[in-house]
Amino acid sequence: MDVTVQLKRLKDERWAVLLNGNERKIISVKGGNIKLCTDDNSAASALIAYSETVVEGQGRSLLASSYICEGYRLTTCEPIVQPVLIEGKRSCRCSYCFKKLISYAESSSMHLHCSEGCQQMDEFWQSEALGIKQLPALPSPTVLLSSRIIRKMVSSPELRRVFDKLCWNTECLLDHEIKSYEIISRQTCALLSAAGCTSAASEAQQMLKSGLAPWFRFLSRMSLNGFTISNSEQMVLGLGIFPAASMVNHSCRPNAVPSFWLRETAPPTLQLTTCKAVTSGEEVSISYCDVSPPTQSRRSVLSDNYKFLCTCPLCLDSDRNREVLGLKRTGIEVDALVKSQLELDTAMESISLSMKRLDKLDQSIDAISTMSEYQAAREEVERVYISCRACTYVASRCSGIYSALSSDMLQLCSNEREQVQICQKALKMMSETLLASKQCLDYAGSLTWQIRMGTEAKFRLFVNPVDVDALSMLRNVKAELMKYFPPDDEMIVSLDQSLQSYSWSRS
């Protein structure tokens, strides 16, 4: 599609960029120099900074067409259709804007809205609520999302064109994926029929009659181009597809960060921001997965979910991988490749049980509701840590889960002495695992590292409200997160409140 860019003169030596006739970006022209204004860092400016291209072996990519500084907001990506919440968030988040529910309208058993505005803007909830009543069980997020895409494809040829342009791969489907795709396709057909979406249901049924191949291509596009939507605390909220961001390729050490902005009466949007400087001609990249685990784990996730073998610099750094696994290079001869690989495989096997125990704990946090359950969970983390503390990655995971449990415990506990003890135990764990956490999490654009630093600062200030270093740490965390999130973000607001509270304590 051809893009027309024009300049329109405004007052005060300012100009507007007209993108296909629509005003999108404000710039200033002073002394012959053109400057992008910081108050409107929108998508039009990104057209000046990068261009879409095709890279051999990678398909569509984004390459910087000029130097891009760190913290530059490249583009804002809108979802192809309204995203969906995961099951665990349906009772506490608005099904339209994904914000926390304080007061809400109970629209259906799985559609809650934070305001009448969101309820009115949600074009899917009424028909979905009608269909859900006729189904034996609530549909999964994937079924909901696939049904919404088909409905919009039927009514919008442009959306169909955009979706069909997304990459897909059905040659490497695993057995469990094939079985899952079959179930999802039939459940989507059932939901569309029950919801009274005649045209969409007819198209979905036609895809089934043509064999499962059309459905497999459709679901593969969803899988390979879908994004897990999380808030600034890195809490998973839902699923969505953002076509403009789908062309950005993966690196385990990316130069850009996708962050999700939650706005009132609007679905979540994806903001793409550079986390370090990008030189002209360099590819813009993001991470598709958690990049803190050992190389074997990262490659396995990327291969299973995205169908490629990662060969980024971090995956080729064998020394760093050995350190993450807790292995030492001493005693390993340079030419003893077979011995070294066996040692790596043995190390992975030895920590796999610990990783599974931590995964189970991490997934169960939302279901914990009593102090005794939290205490039992913290004790389990301590046991895992003691048994596998030599592994840098396991130690880092233990610290993160232990801190999350401790933060939740503070909300339940009303005894100040017990609260201080909770903080002190959490700080002890964080201190013991500091080097491990730093090695796994401290890299450019790591939001998880900022959350860890912010949590430590809050624990320290709870124990000692006049801890100057902790207060400074909290300010630094806020400044870093402000690169990627708006001022009214939940986490930014919380940090502001903490800073005001403890700054007042010091005065």
Short mmCIF file of N, CA, C and O in Angstrom, two decimals, residues 391-468:
data_model
loop_
_atom_site.label_atom_id
_atom_site.label_comp_id
_atom_site.label_asym_id
_atom_site.label_seq_id
_atom_site.Cartn_x
_atom_site.Cartn_y
_atom_site.Cartn_z
N CYS A 391 22.55 -23.76 40.85
CA CYS A 391 22.07 -23.37 39.52
C CYS A 391 21.61 -21.91 39.56
O CYS A 391 20.67 -21.57 40.28
N THR A 392 22.26 -21.07 38.80
CA THR A 392 21.97 -19.64 38.82
C THR A 392 20.52 -19.36 38.46
O THR A 392 19.85 -18.54 39.10
N TYR A 393 20.01 -20.04 37.43
CA TYR A 393 18.64 -19.79 36.99
C TYR A 393 17.62 -20.19 38.04
O TYR A 393 16.66 -19.45 38.32
N VAL A 394 17.80 -21.36 38.66
CA VAL A 394 16.87 -21.81 39.70
C VAL A 394 16.88 -20.85 40.88
O VAL A 394 15.83 -20.51 41.43
N ALA A 395 18.07 -20.40 41.28
CA ALA A 395 18.17 -19.45 42.39
C ALA A 395 17.42 -18.16 42.07
O ALA A 395 16.70 -17.61 42.91
N SER A 396 17.56 -17.69 40.83
CA SER A 396 16.86 -16.47 40.42
C SER A 396 15.35 -16.68 40.42
O SER A 396 14.60 -15.81 40.89
N ARG A 397 14.88 -17.81 39.92
CA ARG A 397 13.44 -18.10 39.93
C ARG A 397 12.90 -18.18 41.35
O ARG A 397 11.80 -17.68 41.64
N CYS A 398 13.66 -18.82 42.23
CA CYS A 398 13.24 -18.93 43.63
C CYS A 398 13.05 -17.55 44.25
O CYS A 398 12.07 -17.30 44.95
N SER A 399 13.98 -16.67 43.96
CA SER A 399 13.91 -15.32 44.51
C SER A 399 12.67 -14.59 44.02
O SER A 399 11.96 -13.94 44.80
N GLY A 400 12.37 -14.72 42.73
CA GLY A 400 11.21 -14.04 42.16
C GLY A 400 9.90 -14.53 42.74
O GLY A 400 9.01 -13.74 43.10
N ILE A 401 9.74 -15.84 42.84
CA ILE A 401 8.50 -16.41 43.37
C ILE A 401 8.37 -16.11 44.86
O ILE A 401 7.27 -15.79 45.35
N TYR A 402 9.47 -16.21 45.59
CA TYR A 402 9.46 -15.92 47.03
C TYR A 402 9.04 -14.47 47.28
O TYR A 402 8.25 -14.19 48.19
N SER A 403 9.54 -13.56 46.46
CA SER A 403 9.19 -12.14 46.61
C SER A 403 7.71 -11.89 46.31
O SER A 403 7.05 -11.12 47.01
N ALA A 404 7.20 -12.57 45.27
CA ALA A 404 5.79 -12.41 44.91
C ALA A 404 4.89 -12.92 46.03
O ALA A 404 3.89 -12.29 46.38
N LEU A 405 5.24 -14.06 46.60
CA LEU A 405 4.47 -14.61 47.71
C LEU A 405 4.51 -13.67 48.92
O LEU A 405 3.49 -13.43 49.58
N SER A 406 5.69 -13.12 49.19
CA SER A 406 5.84 -12.22 50.33
C SER A 406 5.03 -10.94 50.15
O SER A 406 4.43 -10.44 51.11
N SER A 407 5.00 -10.42 48.93
CA SER A 407 4.22 -9.21 48.66
C SER A 407 2.74 -9.45 48.92
O SER A 407 2.04 -8.60 49.51
N ASP A 408 2.25 -10.61 48.49
CA ASP A 408 0.84 -10.94 48.73
C ASP A 408 0.55 -11.14 50.22
O ASP A 408 -0.52 -10.77 50.71
N MET A 409 1.52 -11.71 50.93
CA MET A 409 1.34 -11.94 52.36
C MET A 409 1.20 -10.61 53.12
O MET A 409 0.44 -10.51 54.09
N LEU A 410 1.92 -9.59 52.66
CA LEU A 410 1.83 -8.28 53.31
C LEU A 410 0.41 -7.71 53.23
O LEU A 410 -0.03 -7.02 54.16
N GLN A 411 -0.28 -8.01 52.13
CA GLN A 411 -1.64 -7.50 51.97
C GLN A 411 -2.61 -8.18 52.93
O GLN A 411 -3.60 -7.57 53.36
N LEU A 412 -2.33 -9.42 53.30
CA LEU A 412 -3.22 -10.17 54.18
C LEU A 412 -2.93 -9.91 55.66
O LEU A 412 -3.84 -9.96 56.50
N CYS A 413 -1.67 -9.65 55.97
CA CYS A 413 -1.24 -9.54 57.37
C CYS A 413 -1.52 -8.13 57.89
O CYS A 413 -1.24 -7.13 57.23
N SER A 414 -2.05 -8.04 59.09
CA SER A 414 -2.35 -6.75 59.70
C SER A 414 -1.43 -6.44 60.90
O SER A 414 -1.42 -5.32 61.41
N ASN A 415 -0.67 -7.42 61.32
CA ASN A 415 0.25 -7.25 62.44
C ASN A 415 1.56 -6.67 61.92
O ASN A 415 2.25 -7.29 61.11
N GLU A 416 1.92 -5.48 62.39
CA GLU A 416 3.10 -4.79 61.86
C GLU A 416 4.39 -5.57 62.13
O GLU A 416 5.27 -5.61 61.27
N ARG A 417 4.48 -6.19 63.27
CA ARG A 417 5.68 -6.95 63.59
C ARG A 417 5.84 -8.13 62.63
O ARG A 417 6.94 -8.40 62.14
N GLU A 418 4.74 -8.81 62.35
CA GLU A 418 4.79 -9.93 61.40
C GLU A 418 5.09 -9.44 59.99
O GLU A 418 5.78 -10.11 59.22
N GLN A 419 4.56 -8.27 59.64
CA GLN A 419 4.85 -7.71 58.32
C GLN A 419 6.34 -7.44 58.15
O GLN A 419 6.92 -7.72 57.10
N VAL A 420 6.98 -6.90 59.19
CA VAL A 420 8.41 -6.63 59.13
C VAL A 420 9.18 -7.95 58.97
O VAL A 420 10.14 -8.03 58.19
N GLN A 421 8.74 -8.98 59.66
CA GLN A 421 9.40 -10.29 59.55
C GLN A 421 9.27 -10.86 58.15
O GLN A 421 10.21 -11.46 57.62
N ILE A 422 8.10 -10.68 57.54
CA ILE A 422 7.89 -11.14 56.17
C ILE A 422 8.88 -10.44 55.24
O ILE A 422 9.51 -11.08 54.39
N CYS A 423 9.02 -9.13 55.40
CA CYS A 423 9.93 -8.35 54.57
C CYS A 423 11.38 -8.76 54.80
O CYS A 423 12.16 -8.89 53.84
N GLN A 424 11.75 -8.98 56.04
CA GLN A 424 13.13 -9.35 56.35
C GLN A 424 13.51 -10.70 55.75
O GLN A 424 14.61 -10.88 55.22
N LYS A 425 12.59 -11.66 55.80
CA LYS A 425 12.87 -12.98 55.22
C LYS A 425 12.98 -12.86 53.70
O LYS A 425 13.84 -13.51 53.07
N ALA A 426 12.11 -12.05 53.10
CA ALA A 426 12.18 -11.85 51.65
C ALA A 426 13.49 -11.18 51.25
O ALA A 426 14.12 -11.56 50.26
N LEU A 427 13.91 -10.18 52.03
CA LEU A 427 15.16 -9.48 51.74
C LEU A 427 16.36 -10.40 51.89
O LEU A 427 17.34 -10.29 51.15
N LYS A 428 16.30 -11.33 52.84
CA LYS A 428 17.38 -12.29 53.02
C LYS A 428 17.51 -13.17 51.78
O LYS A 428 18.62 -13.40 51.27
N MET A 429 16.38 -13.66 51.26
CA MET A 429 16.39 -14.47 50.04
C MET A 429 16.92 -13.65 48.86
O MET A 429 17.73 -14.13 48.07
N MET A 430 16.47 -12.40 48.74
CA MET A 430 16.90 -11.56 47.63
C MET A 430 18.38 -11.25 47.71
O MET A 430 19.06 -11.14 46.68
N SER A 431 18.90 -11.08 48.91
CA SER A 431 20.32 -10.81 49.09
C SER A 431 21.17 -12.01 48.69
O SER A 431 22.19 -11.87 48.00
N GLU A 432 20.73 -13.21 49.10
CA GLU A 432 21.48 -14.42 48.79
C GLU A 432 21.48 -14.72 47.29
O GLU A 432 22.42 -15.33 46.78
N THR A 433 20.43 -14.30 46.59
CA THR A 433 20.30 -14.62 45.17
C THR A 433 20.56 -13.42 44.26
O THR A 433 20.25 -13.47 43.07
N LEU A 434 21.13 -12.35 44.81
CA LEU A 434 21.32 -11.13 44.04
C LEU A 434 22.18 -11.37 42.80
O LEU A 434 21.82 -10.95 41.69
N LEU A 435 23.31 -12.03 42.96
CA LEU A 435 24.20 -12.25 41.81
C LEU A 435 23.54 -13.12 40.76
O LEU A 435 23.67 -12.89 39.55
N ALA A 436 22.81 -14.14 41.23
CA ALA A 436 22.11 -15.03 40.29
C ALA A 436 21.04 -14.26 39.53
O ALA A 436 20.91 -14.38 38.30
N SER A 437 20.26 -13.45 40.24
CA SER A 437 19.20 -12.66 39.59
C SER A 437 19.79 -11.66 38.61
O SER A 437 19.26 -11.45 37.52
N LYS A 438 20.90 -11.06 39.00
CA LYS A 438 21.54 -10.06 38.13
C LYS A 438 22.03 -10.72 36.84
O LYS A 438 21.88 -10.16 35.76
N GLN A 439 22.60 -11.90 36.97
CA GLN A 439 23.12 -12.59 35.79
C GLN A 439 21.99 -12.98 34.82
O GLN A 439 22.14 -12.88 33.60
N CYS A 440 20.86 -13.41 35.37
CA CYS A 440 19.76 -13.88 34.53
C CYS A 440 18.87 -12.75 34.02
O CYS A 440 18.33 -12.84 32.92
N LEU A 441 18.70 -11.70 34.82
CA LEU A 441 17.65 -10.72 34.53
C LEU A 441 18.15 -9.33 34.15
O LEU A 441 17.39 -8.56 33.55
N ASP A 442 19.38 -8.99 34.50
CA ASP A 442 19.85 -7.62 34.30
C ASP A 442 20.43 -7.43 32.90
O ASP A 442 21.62 -7.59 32.68
N TYR A 443 19.55 -7.10 31.95
CA TYR A 443 19.97 -6.80 30.59
C TYR A 443 19.08 -5.67 30.08
O TYR A 443 18.03 -5.36 30.66
N ALA A 444 19.47 -5.04 29.00
CA ALA A 444 18.74 -3.89 28.47
C ALA A 444 17.29 -4.27 28.17
O ALA A 444 17.02 -5.24 27.48
N GLY A 445 16.36 -3.47 28.71
CA GLY A 445 14.94 -3.70 28.45
C GLY A 445 14.29 -4.75 29.31
O GLY A 445 13.13 -5.10 29.08
N SER A 446 14.98 -5.27 30.32
CA SER A 446 14.40 -6.30 31.18
C SER A 446 13.43 -5.68 32.17
O SER A 446 13.83 -5.09 33.18
N LEU A 447 12.15 -5.82 31.92
CA LEU A 447 11.14 -5.31 32.84
C LEU A 447 11.11 -6.14 34.11
O LEU A 447 10.82 -5.61 35.19
N THR A 448 11.41 -7.42 34.01
CA THR A 448 11.43 -8.29 35.19
C THR A 448 12.49 -7.83 36.19
O THR A 448 12.27 -7.87 37.40
N TRP A 449 13.64 -7.37 35.69
CA TRP A 449 14.68 -6.87 36.58
C TRP A 449 14.21 -5.60 37.30
O TRP A 449 14.46 -5.42 38.49
N GLN A 450 13.51 -4.73 36.59
CA GLN A 450 13.00 -3.52 37.22
C GLN A 450 11.97 -3.85 38.30
O GLN A 450 11.95 -3.22 39.37
N ILE A 451 11.11 -4.83 38.04
CA ILE A 451 10.13 -5.25 39.03
C ILE A 451 10.84 -5.79 40.27
O ILE A 451 10.45 -5.51 41.41
N ARG A 452 11.90 -6.57 40.05
CA ARG A 452 12.65 -7.13 41.17
C ARG A 452 13.28 -6.03 42.02
O ARG A 452 13.21 -6.05 43.25
N MET A 453 13.89 -5.04 41.36
CA MET A 453 14.52 -3.93 42.07
C MET A 453 13.47 -3.10 42.82
O MET A 453 13.70 -2.66 43.96
N GLY A 454 12.33 -2.88 42.18
CA GLY A 454 11.27 -2.11 42.83
C GLY A 454 10.72 -2.84 44.05
O GLY A 454 10.43 -2.21 45.08
N THR A 455 10.57 -4.15 43.94
CA THR A 455 10.07 -4.95 45.06
C THR A 455 11.05 -4.92 46.23
O THR A 455 10.65 -4.76 47.39
N GLU A 456 12.34 -5.05 45.93
CA GLU A 456 13.35 -4.99 46.99
C GLU A 456 13.32 -3.63 47.69
O GLU A 456 13.38 -3.55 48.93
N ALA A 457 13.20 -2.57 46.90
CA ALA A 457 13.17 -1.22 47.48
C ALA A 457 11.96 -1.06 48.41
O ALA A 457 12.08 -0.48 49.50
N LYS A 458 10.81 -1.57 48.01
CA LYS A 458 9.61 -1.46 48.84
C LYS A 458 9.76 -2.24 50.14
O LYS A 458 9.35 -1.78 51.22
N PHE A 459 10.35 -3.45 50.06
CA PHE A 459 10.59 -4.22 51.29
C PHE A 459 11.53 -3.47 52.23
O PHE A 459 11.30 -3.40 53.44
N ARG A 460 12.58 -2.90 51.68
CA ARG A 460 13.55 -2.18 52.50
C ARG A 460 12.92 -0.95 53.16
O ARG A 460 13.17 -0.66 54.33
N LEU A 461 12.10 -0.24 52.41
CA LEU A 461 11.45 0.95 52.96
C LEU A 461 10.39 0.60 54.00
O LEU A 461 10.15 1.37 54.93
N PHE A 462 9.79 -0.58 53.86
CA PHE A 462 8.82 -1.01 54.86
C PHE A 462 9.53 -1.27 56.20
O PHE A 462 9.02 -0.93 57.27
N VAL A 463 10.72 -1.87 56.10
CA VAL A 463 11.50 -2.15 57.30
C VAL A 463 12.12 -0.87 57.86
O VAL A 463 12.15 -0.64 59.07
N ASN A 464 12.61 -0.01 56.97
CA ASN A 464 13.26 1.24 57.38
C ASN A 464 12.81 2.38 56.46
O ASN A 464 13.35 2.57 55.37
N PRO A 465 11.78 3.13 56.86
CA PRO A 465 11.20 4.19 56.01
C PRO A 465 12.17 5.31 55.63
O PRO A 465 11.86 6.10 54.74
N VAL A 466 13.32 5.39 56.29
CA VAL A 466 14.29 6.45 55.96
C VAL A 466 15.51 5.90 55.22
O VAL A 466 16.58 6.50 55.23
N ASP A 467 15.35 4.75 54.57
CA ASP A 467 16.42 4.15 53.78
C ASP A 467 16.60 4.97 52.50
O ASP A 467 15.84 4.81 51.54
N VAL A 468 17.60 5.84 52.49
CA VAL A 468 17.81 6.76 51.37
C VAL A 468 18.14 6.01 50.09
O VAL A 468 17.65 6.35 49.00
#
